[in-house]
Short mmCIF file of C-alpha atoms in Angstrom, two decimals:
data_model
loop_
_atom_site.label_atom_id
_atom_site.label_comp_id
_atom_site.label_asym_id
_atom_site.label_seq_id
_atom_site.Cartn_x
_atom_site.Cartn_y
_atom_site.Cartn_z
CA UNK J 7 8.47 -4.43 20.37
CA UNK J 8 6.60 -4.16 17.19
CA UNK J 9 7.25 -5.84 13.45
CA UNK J 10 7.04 -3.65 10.41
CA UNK J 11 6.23 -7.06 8.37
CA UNK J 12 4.27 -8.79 10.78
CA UNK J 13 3.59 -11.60 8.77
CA UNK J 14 7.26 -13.07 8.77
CA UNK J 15 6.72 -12.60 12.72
CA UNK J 16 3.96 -15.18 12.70
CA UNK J 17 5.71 -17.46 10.16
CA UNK J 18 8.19 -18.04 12.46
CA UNK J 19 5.56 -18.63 15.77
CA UNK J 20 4.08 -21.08 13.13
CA UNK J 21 7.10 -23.13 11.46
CA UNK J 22 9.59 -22.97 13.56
CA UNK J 23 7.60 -25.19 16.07
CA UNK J 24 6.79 -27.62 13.45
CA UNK J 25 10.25 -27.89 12.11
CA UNK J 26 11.58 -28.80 15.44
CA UNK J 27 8.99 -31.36 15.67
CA UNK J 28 10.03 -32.90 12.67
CA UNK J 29 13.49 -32.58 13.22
CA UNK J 30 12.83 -34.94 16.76
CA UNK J 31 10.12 -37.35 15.24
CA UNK J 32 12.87 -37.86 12.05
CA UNK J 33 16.16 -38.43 14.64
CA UNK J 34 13.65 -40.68 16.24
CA UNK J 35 12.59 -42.68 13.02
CA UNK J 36 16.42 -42.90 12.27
CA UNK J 37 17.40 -44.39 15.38
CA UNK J 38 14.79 -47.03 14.75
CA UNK J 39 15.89 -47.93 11.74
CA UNK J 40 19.37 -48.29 12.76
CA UNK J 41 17.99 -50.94 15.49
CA UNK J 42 17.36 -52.94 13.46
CA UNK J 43 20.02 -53.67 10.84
CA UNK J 44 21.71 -55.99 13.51
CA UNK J 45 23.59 -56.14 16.88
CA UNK J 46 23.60 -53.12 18.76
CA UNK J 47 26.89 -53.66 19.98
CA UNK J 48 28.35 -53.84 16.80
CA UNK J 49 26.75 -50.97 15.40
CA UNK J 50 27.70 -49.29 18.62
CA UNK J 51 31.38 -49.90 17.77
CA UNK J 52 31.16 -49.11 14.33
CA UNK J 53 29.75 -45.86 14.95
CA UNK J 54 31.48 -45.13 18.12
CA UNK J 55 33.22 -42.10 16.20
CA UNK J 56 30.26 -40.15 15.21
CA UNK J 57 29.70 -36.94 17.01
CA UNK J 58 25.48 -37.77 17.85
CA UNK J 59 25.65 -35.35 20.32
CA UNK J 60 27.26 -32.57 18.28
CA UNK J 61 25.12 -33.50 15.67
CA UNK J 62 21.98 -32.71 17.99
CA UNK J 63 23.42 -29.68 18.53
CA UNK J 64 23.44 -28.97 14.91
CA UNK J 65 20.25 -29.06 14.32
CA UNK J 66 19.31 -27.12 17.16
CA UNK J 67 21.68 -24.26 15.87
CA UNK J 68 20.23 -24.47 12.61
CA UNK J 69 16.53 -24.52 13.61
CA UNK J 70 17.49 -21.38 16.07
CA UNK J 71 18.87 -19.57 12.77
CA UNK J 72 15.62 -20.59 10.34
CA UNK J 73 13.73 -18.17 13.36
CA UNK J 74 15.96 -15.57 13.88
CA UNK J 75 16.35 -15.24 9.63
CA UNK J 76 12.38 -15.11 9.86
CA UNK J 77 12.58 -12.25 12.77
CA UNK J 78 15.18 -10.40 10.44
CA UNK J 79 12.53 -10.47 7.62
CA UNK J 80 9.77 -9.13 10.01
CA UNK J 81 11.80 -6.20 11.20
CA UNK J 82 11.58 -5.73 14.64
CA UNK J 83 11.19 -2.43 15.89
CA UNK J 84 11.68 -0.48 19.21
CA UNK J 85 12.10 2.87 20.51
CA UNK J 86 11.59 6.04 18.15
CA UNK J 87 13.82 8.97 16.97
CA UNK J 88 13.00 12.33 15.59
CA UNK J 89 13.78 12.59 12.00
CA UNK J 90 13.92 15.47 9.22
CA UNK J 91 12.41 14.25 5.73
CA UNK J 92 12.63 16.14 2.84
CA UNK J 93 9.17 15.90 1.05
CA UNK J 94 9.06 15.72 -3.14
CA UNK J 95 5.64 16.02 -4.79
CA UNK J 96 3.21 17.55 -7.27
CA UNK J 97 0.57 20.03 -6.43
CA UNK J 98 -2.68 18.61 -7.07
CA UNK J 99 -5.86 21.15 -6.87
CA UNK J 100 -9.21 18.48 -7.32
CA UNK J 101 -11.94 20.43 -7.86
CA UNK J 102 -15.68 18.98 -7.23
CA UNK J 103 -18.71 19.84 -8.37
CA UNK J 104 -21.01 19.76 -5.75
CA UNK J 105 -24.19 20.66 -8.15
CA UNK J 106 -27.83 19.06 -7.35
CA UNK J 107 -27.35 17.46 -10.97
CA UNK J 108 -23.73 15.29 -9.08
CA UNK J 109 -27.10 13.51 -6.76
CA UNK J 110 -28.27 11.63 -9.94
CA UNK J 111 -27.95 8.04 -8.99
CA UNK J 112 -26.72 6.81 -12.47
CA UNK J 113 -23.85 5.83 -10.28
CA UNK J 114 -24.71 4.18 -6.85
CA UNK J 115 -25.20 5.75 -4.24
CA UNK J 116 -25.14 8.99 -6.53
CA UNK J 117 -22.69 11.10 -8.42
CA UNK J 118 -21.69 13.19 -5.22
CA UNK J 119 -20.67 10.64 -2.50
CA UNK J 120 -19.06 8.22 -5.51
CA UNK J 121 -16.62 11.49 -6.47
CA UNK J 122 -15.97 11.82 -2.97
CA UNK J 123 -14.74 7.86 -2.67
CA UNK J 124 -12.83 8.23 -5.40
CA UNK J 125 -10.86 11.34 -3.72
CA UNK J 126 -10.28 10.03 -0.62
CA UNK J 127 -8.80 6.71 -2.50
CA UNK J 128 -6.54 9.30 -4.40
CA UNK J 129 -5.18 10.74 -1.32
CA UNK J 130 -4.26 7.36 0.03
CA UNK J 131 -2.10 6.86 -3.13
CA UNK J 132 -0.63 10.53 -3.49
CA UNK J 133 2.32 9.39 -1.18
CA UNK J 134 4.40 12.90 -1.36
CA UNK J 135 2.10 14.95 -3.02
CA UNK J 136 0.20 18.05 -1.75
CA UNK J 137 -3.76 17.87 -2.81
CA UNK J 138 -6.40 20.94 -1.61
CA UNK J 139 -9.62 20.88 -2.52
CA UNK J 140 -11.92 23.43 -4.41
CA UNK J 141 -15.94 22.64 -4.11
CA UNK J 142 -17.90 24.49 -6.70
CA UNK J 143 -21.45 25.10 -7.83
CA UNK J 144 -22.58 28.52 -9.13
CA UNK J 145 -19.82 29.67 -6.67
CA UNK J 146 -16.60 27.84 -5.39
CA UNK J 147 -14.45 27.94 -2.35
CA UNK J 148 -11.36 26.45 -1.41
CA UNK J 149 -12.62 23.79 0.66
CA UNK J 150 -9.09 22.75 2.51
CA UNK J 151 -5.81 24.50 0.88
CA UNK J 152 -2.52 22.05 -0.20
CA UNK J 153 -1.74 19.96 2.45
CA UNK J 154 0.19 16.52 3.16
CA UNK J 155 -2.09 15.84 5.97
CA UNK J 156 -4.02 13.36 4.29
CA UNK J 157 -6.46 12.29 7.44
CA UNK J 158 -7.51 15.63 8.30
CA UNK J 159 -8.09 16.49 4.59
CA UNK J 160 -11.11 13.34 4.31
CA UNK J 161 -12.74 14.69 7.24
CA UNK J 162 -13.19 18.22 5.15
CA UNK J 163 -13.71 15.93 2.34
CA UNK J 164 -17.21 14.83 4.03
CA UNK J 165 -18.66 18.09 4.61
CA UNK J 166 -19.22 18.44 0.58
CA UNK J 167 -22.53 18.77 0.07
CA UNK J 168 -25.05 21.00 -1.92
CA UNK J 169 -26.43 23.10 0.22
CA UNK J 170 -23.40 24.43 1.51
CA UNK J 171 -23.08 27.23 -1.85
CA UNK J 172 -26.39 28.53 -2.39
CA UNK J 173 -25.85 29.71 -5.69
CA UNK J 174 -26.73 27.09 -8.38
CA UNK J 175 -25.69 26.01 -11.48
CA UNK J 176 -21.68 24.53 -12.55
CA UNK J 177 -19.41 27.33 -13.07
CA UNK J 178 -16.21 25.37 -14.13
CA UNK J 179 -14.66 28.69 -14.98
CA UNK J 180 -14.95 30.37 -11.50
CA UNK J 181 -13.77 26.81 -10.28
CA UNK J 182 -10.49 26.79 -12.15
CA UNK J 183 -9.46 30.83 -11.37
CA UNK J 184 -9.99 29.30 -7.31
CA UNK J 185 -8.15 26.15 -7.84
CA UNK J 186 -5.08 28.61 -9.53
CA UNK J 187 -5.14 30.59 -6.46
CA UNK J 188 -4.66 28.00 -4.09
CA UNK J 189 -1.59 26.69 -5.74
CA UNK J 190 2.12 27.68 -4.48
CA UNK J 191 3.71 29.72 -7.13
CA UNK J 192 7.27 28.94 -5.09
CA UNK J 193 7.51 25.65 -5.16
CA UNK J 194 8.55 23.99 -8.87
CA UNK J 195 6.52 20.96 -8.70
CA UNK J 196 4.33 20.52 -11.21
CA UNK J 197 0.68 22.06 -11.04
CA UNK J 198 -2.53 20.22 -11.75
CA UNK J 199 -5.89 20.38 -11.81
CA UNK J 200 -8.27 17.33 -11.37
CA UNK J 201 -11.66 18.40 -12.13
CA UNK J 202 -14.70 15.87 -11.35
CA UNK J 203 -17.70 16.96 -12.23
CA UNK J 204 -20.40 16.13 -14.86
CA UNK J 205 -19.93 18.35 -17.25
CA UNK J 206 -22.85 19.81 -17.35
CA UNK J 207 -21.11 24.00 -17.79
CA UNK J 208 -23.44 26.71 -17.90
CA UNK J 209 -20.73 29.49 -18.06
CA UNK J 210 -19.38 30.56 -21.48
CA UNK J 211 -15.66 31.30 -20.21
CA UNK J 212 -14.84 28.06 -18.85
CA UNK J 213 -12.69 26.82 -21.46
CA UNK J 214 -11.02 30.16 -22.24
CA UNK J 215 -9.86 30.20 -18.61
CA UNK J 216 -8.75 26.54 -18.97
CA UNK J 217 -6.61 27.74 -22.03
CA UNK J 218 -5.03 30.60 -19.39
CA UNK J 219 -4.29 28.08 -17.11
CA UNK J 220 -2.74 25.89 -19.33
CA UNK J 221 -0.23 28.60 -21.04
CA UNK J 222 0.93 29.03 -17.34
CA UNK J 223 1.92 25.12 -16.77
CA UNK J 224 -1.44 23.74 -14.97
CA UNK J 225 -2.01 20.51 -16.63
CA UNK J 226 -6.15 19.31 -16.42
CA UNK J 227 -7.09 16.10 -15.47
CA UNK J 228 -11.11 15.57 -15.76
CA UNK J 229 -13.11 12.83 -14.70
CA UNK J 230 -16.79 13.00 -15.70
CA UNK J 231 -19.29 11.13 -13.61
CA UNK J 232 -22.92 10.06 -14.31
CA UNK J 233 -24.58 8.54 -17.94
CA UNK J 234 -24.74 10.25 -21.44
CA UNK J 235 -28.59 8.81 -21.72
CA UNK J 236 -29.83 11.23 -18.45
CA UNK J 237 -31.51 10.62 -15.64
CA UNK J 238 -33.68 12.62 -13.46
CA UNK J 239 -32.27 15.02 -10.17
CA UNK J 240 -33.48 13.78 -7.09
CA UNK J 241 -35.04 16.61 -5.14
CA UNK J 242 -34.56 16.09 -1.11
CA UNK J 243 -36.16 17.78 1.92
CA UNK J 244 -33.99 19.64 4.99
CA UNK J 245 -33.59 16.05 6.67
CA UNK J 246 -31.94 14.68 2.94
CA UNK J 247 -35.07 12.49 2.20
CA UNK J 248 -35.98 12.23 -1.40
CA UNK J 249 -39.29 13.92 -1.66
CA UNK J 250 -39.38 13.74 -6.15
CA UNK J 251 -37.32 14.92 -9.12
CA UNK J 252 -36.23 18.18 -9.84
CA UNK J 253 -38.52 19.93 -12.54
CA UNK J 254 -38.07 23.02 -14.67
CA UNK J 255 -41.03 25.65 -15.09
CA UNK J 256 -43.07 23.95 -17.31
CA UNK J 257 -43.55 21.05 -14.79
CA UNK J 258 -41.24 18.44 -17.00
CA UNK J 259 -38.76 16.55 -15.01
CA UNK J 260 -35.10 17.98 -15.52
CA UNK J 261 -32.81 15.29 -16.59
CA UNK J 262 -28.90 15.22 -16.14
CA UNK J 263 -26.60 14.36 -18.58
CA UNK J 264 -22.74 13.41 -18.81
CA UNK J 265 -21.40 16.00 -20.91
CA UNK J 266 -18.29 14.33 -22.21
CA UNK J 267 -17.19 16.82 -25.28
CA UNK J 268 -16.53 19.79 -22.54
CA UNK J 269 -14.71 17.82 -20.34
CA UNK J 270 -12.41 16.05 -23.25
CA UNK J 271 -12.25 19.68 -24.60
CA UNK J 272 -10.69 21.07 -21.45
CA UNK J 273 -8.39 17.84 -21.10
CA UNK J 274 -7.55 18.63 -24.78
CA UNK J 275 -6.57 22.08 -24.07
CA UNK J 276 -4.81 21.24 -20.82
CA UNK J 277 -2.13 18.84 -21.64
CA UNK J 278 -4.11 15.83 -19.85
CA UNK J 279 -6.94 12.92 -20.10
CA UNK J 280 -10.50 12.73 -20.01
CA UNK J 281 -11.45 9.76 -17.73
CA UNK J 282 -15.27 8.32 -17.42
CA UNK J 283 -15.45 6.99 -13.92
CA UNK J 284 -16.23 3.21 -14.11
CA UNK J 285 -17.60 1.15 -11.45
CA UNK J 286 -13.83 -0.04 -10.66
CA UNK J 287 -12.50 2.83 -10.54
CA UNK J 288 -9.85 1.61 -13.33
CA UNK J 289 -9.84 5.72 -14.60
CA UNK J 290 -7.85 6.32 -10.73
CA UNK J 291 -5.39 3.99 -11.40
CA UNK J 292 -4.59 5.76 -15.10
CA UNK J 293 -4.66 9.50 -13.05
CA UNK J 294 -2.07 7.97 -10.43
CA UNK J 295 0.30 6.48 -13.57
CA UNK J 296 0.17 10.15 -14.50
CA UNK J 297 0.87 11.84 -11.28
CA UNK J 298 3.79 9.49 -10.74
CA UNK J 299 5.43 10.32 -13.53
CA UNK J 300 5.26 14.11 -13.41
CA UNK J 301 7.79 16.62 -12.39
CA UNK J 302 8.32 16.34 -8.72
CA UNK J 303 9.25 19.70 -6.90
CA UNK J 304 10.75 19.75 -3.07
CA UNK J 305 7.92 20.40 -0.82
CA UNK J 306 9.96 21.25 2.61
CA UNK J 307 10.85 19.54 5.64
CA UNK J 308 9.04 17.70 8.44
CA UNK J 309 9.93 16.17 11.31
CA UNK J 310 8.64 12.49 11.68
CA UNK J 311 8.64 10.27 14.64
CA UNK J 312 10.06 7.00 13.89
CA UNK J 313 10.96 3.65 15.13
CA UNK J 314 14.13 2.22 15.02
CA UNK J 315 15.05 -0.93 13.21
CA UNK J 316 16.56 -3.51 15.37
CA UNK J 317 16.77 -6.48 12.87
CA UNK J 318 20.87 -5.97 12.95
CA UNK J 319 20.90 -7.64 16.41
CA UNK J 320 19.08 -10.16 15.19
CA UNK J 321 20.81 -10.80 12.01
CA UNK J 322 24.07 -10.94 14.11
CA UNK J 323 23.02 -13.75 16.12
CA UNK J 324 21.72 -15.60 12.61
CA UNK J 325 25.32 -15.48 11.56
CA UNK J 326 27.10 -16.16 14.72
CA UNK J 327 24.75 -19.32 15.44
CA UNK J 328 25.22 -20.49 11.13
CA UNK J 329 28.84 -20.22 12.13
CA UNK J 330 28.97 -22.51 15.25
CA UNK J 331 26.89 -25.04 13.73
CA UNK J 332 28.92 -25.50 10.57
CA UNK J 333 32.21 -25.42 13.16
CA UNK J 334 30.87 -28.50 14.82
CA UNK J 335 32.41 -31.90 13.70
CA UNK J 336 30.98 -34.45 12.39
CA UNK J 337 33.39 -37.36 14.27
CA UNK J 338 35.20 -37.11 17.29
CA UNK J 339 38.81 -36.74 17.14
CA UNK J 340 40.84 -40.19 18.24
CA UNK J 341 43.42 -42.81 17.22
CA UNK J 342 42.28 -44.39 13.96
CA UNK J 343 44.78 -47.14 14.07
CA UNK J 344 42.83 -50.38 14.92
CA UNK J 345 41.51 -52.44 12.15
CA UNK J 346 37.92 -51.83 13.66
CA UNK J 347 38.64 -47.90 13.85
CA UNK J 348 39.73 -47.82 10.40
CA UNK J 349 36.29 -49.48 9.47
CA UNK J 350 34.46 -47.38 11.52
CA UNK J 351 35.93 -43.97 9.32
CA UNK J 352 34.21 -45.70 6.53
CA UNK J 353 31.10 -46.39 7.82
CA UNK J 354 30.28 -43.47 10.22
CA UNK J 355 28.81 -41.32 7.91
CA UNK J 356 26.96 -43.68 6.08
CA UNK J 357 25.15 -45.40 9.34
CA UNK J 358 24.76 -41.59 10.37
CA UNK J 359 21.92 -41.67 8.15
CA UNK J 360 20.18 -43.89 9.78
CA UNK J 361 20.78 -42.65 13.50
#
């Protein structure tokens, strides 16, 4: 057995044993009490018509039902059966620059492995959605195409480095015409690009391909990471150890900037935002809003394995247990015709207070 809200599971291990300790030490204190108002046997015959023992009962039946209500709440679980879902979503292509310039470390550790935080946090909140990935440099490639399978799609996520497009510079525009290709032209969820990069373009065409892109429904997200003062490219060895900063012919070190009018330009032209990623991460909660409020577009079927919810049993037995305790009297049933009967109706439930 297993608890989909395991919490409610350990409420119960934890209350319910207290609450029937109360429930004894309070009968206790009562019976105390009644002790000593006077003579036993007269407080025995005055109260010789109250059900104690039923009333014992009932508030074992009532302390049973506080646990099973609390197993109810946790949802047990056991067995499985094979289901068909029908999957809703939005295509979402993220595009990331994986330029020297994204291993500034404006943003700790550095541009590169920040982005790649910030995407795997996106694909834990995606829920439905389809996400690929295009990594792009000089060059790009379709990293992992659109795909569900969240888990699979951070372990490609990690390979992003670098070195792994030898062809340098940040060719937004040949990024976008890859990202377009790896969408599915079937399905009518709505397309969109997330591009996270620094901005830092050194192609002319980029936002004339944006504009293409855009006439045919892609909407642009962009997120630019790293600092509008600059700071200088680390330059690493084969073994990733910093060695110096990257420096252009005349010997001066190169220094990277956050080029925030391109990337506002080709959320302009887009239909999107511009986001500048913050250190908590307030510009992924503003890209989810977005997402969740797009177009969503049937993605097919899968078959899921899942467990079945046995709270019903348990909820029965709630109700069935509620019931017997509130059928149980509170006096038991007998001739109420002597004078010391007839006081006893009055006082029963009063001195049952303090039994």
């Amino acid at each position: 057995m297993s608890f989909a809200e395991s919490i409610y599971f350990y409420l119960a291990v934890a209350i319910v044993p207290l609450l029937g300790l109360f429930l004894y030490w309070s009968g206790k204190r009562r019976h105390n009490l009644v002790n000593r108002l006077g003579n036993p046997d007269l407080i025995a015959r005055l109260s010789a018509n109250v059900n104690w023992r039923g009333r014992r009962w009932q508030a074992g039946l009532w302390l049973a039902t506080a646990a099973l209500l609390l197993f109810v709440l946790a949802r047990p679980q056991w067995g499985e059966e094979v289901r068909t879902v029908e999957r809703e979503g939005v295509q979402v292509m993220v595009a990331l620059d994986i330029s020297e310039s994204m291993l500034a470390e404006d943003i700790k550790p550095n541009r590169l492995s920040r982005a790649k935080l910030e995407i795997a946090d996106l694909m834990t909140r995606l829920g439905g959605d389809e996400v690929g990935l295009v990594l792009f440099s000089g060059a790009s490639f379709i990293q992992f195409p659109l795909t569900s399978d969240y888990a699979t799609a951070r372990s490609f996520l990690d390979d992003a480095r670098p070195n792994v497009i030898s062809k340098p510079g940040t060719n937004i525009g040949d990024a976008v015409r890859t990202a377009m290709s790896g969408f599915d032209e079937n399905s009518a969820a709505q397309r969109v690009i997330v591009l996270i990069t620094d901005g830092e373009a050194h192609d002319a065409e980029a936002l004339a391909t944006v504009e293409q892109a855009a006439e045919e429904g892609v909407i642009f997200y962009t997120i630019g990471f790293g600092s509008l003062e600059g700071v200088p490219i680390p330059d690493t060895d084969v073994y990733g150890n910093v060695v110096g900063f990257k420096q252009n012919r005349a010997g001066e070190v190169v220094l990277s900037r956050l080029d925030e009018t391109t990337l506002r330009e080709i959320a302009q032209i887009g239909n999107g935002h511009y986001y500048h990623a913050s250190a908590g991460g307030s510009e992924l909660d503003a890209l989810v809003d977005e997402l969740n409020r797009m177009q969503k577009g049937e993605m097919g079927t899968q078959m899921e394995v899942q467990k079945i919810e046995r709270f019903q049993i348990f909820l029965a037995l709630a109700l069935a247990l509620a019931t017997l305790a509130y059928l149980i009297p509170e006096r038991l049933a007998g001739s109420t015709g002597s004078r010391t009967q007839r006081l006893t109706s009055r006082l029963a439930p009063s001195l049952g207070l303090f039994r």
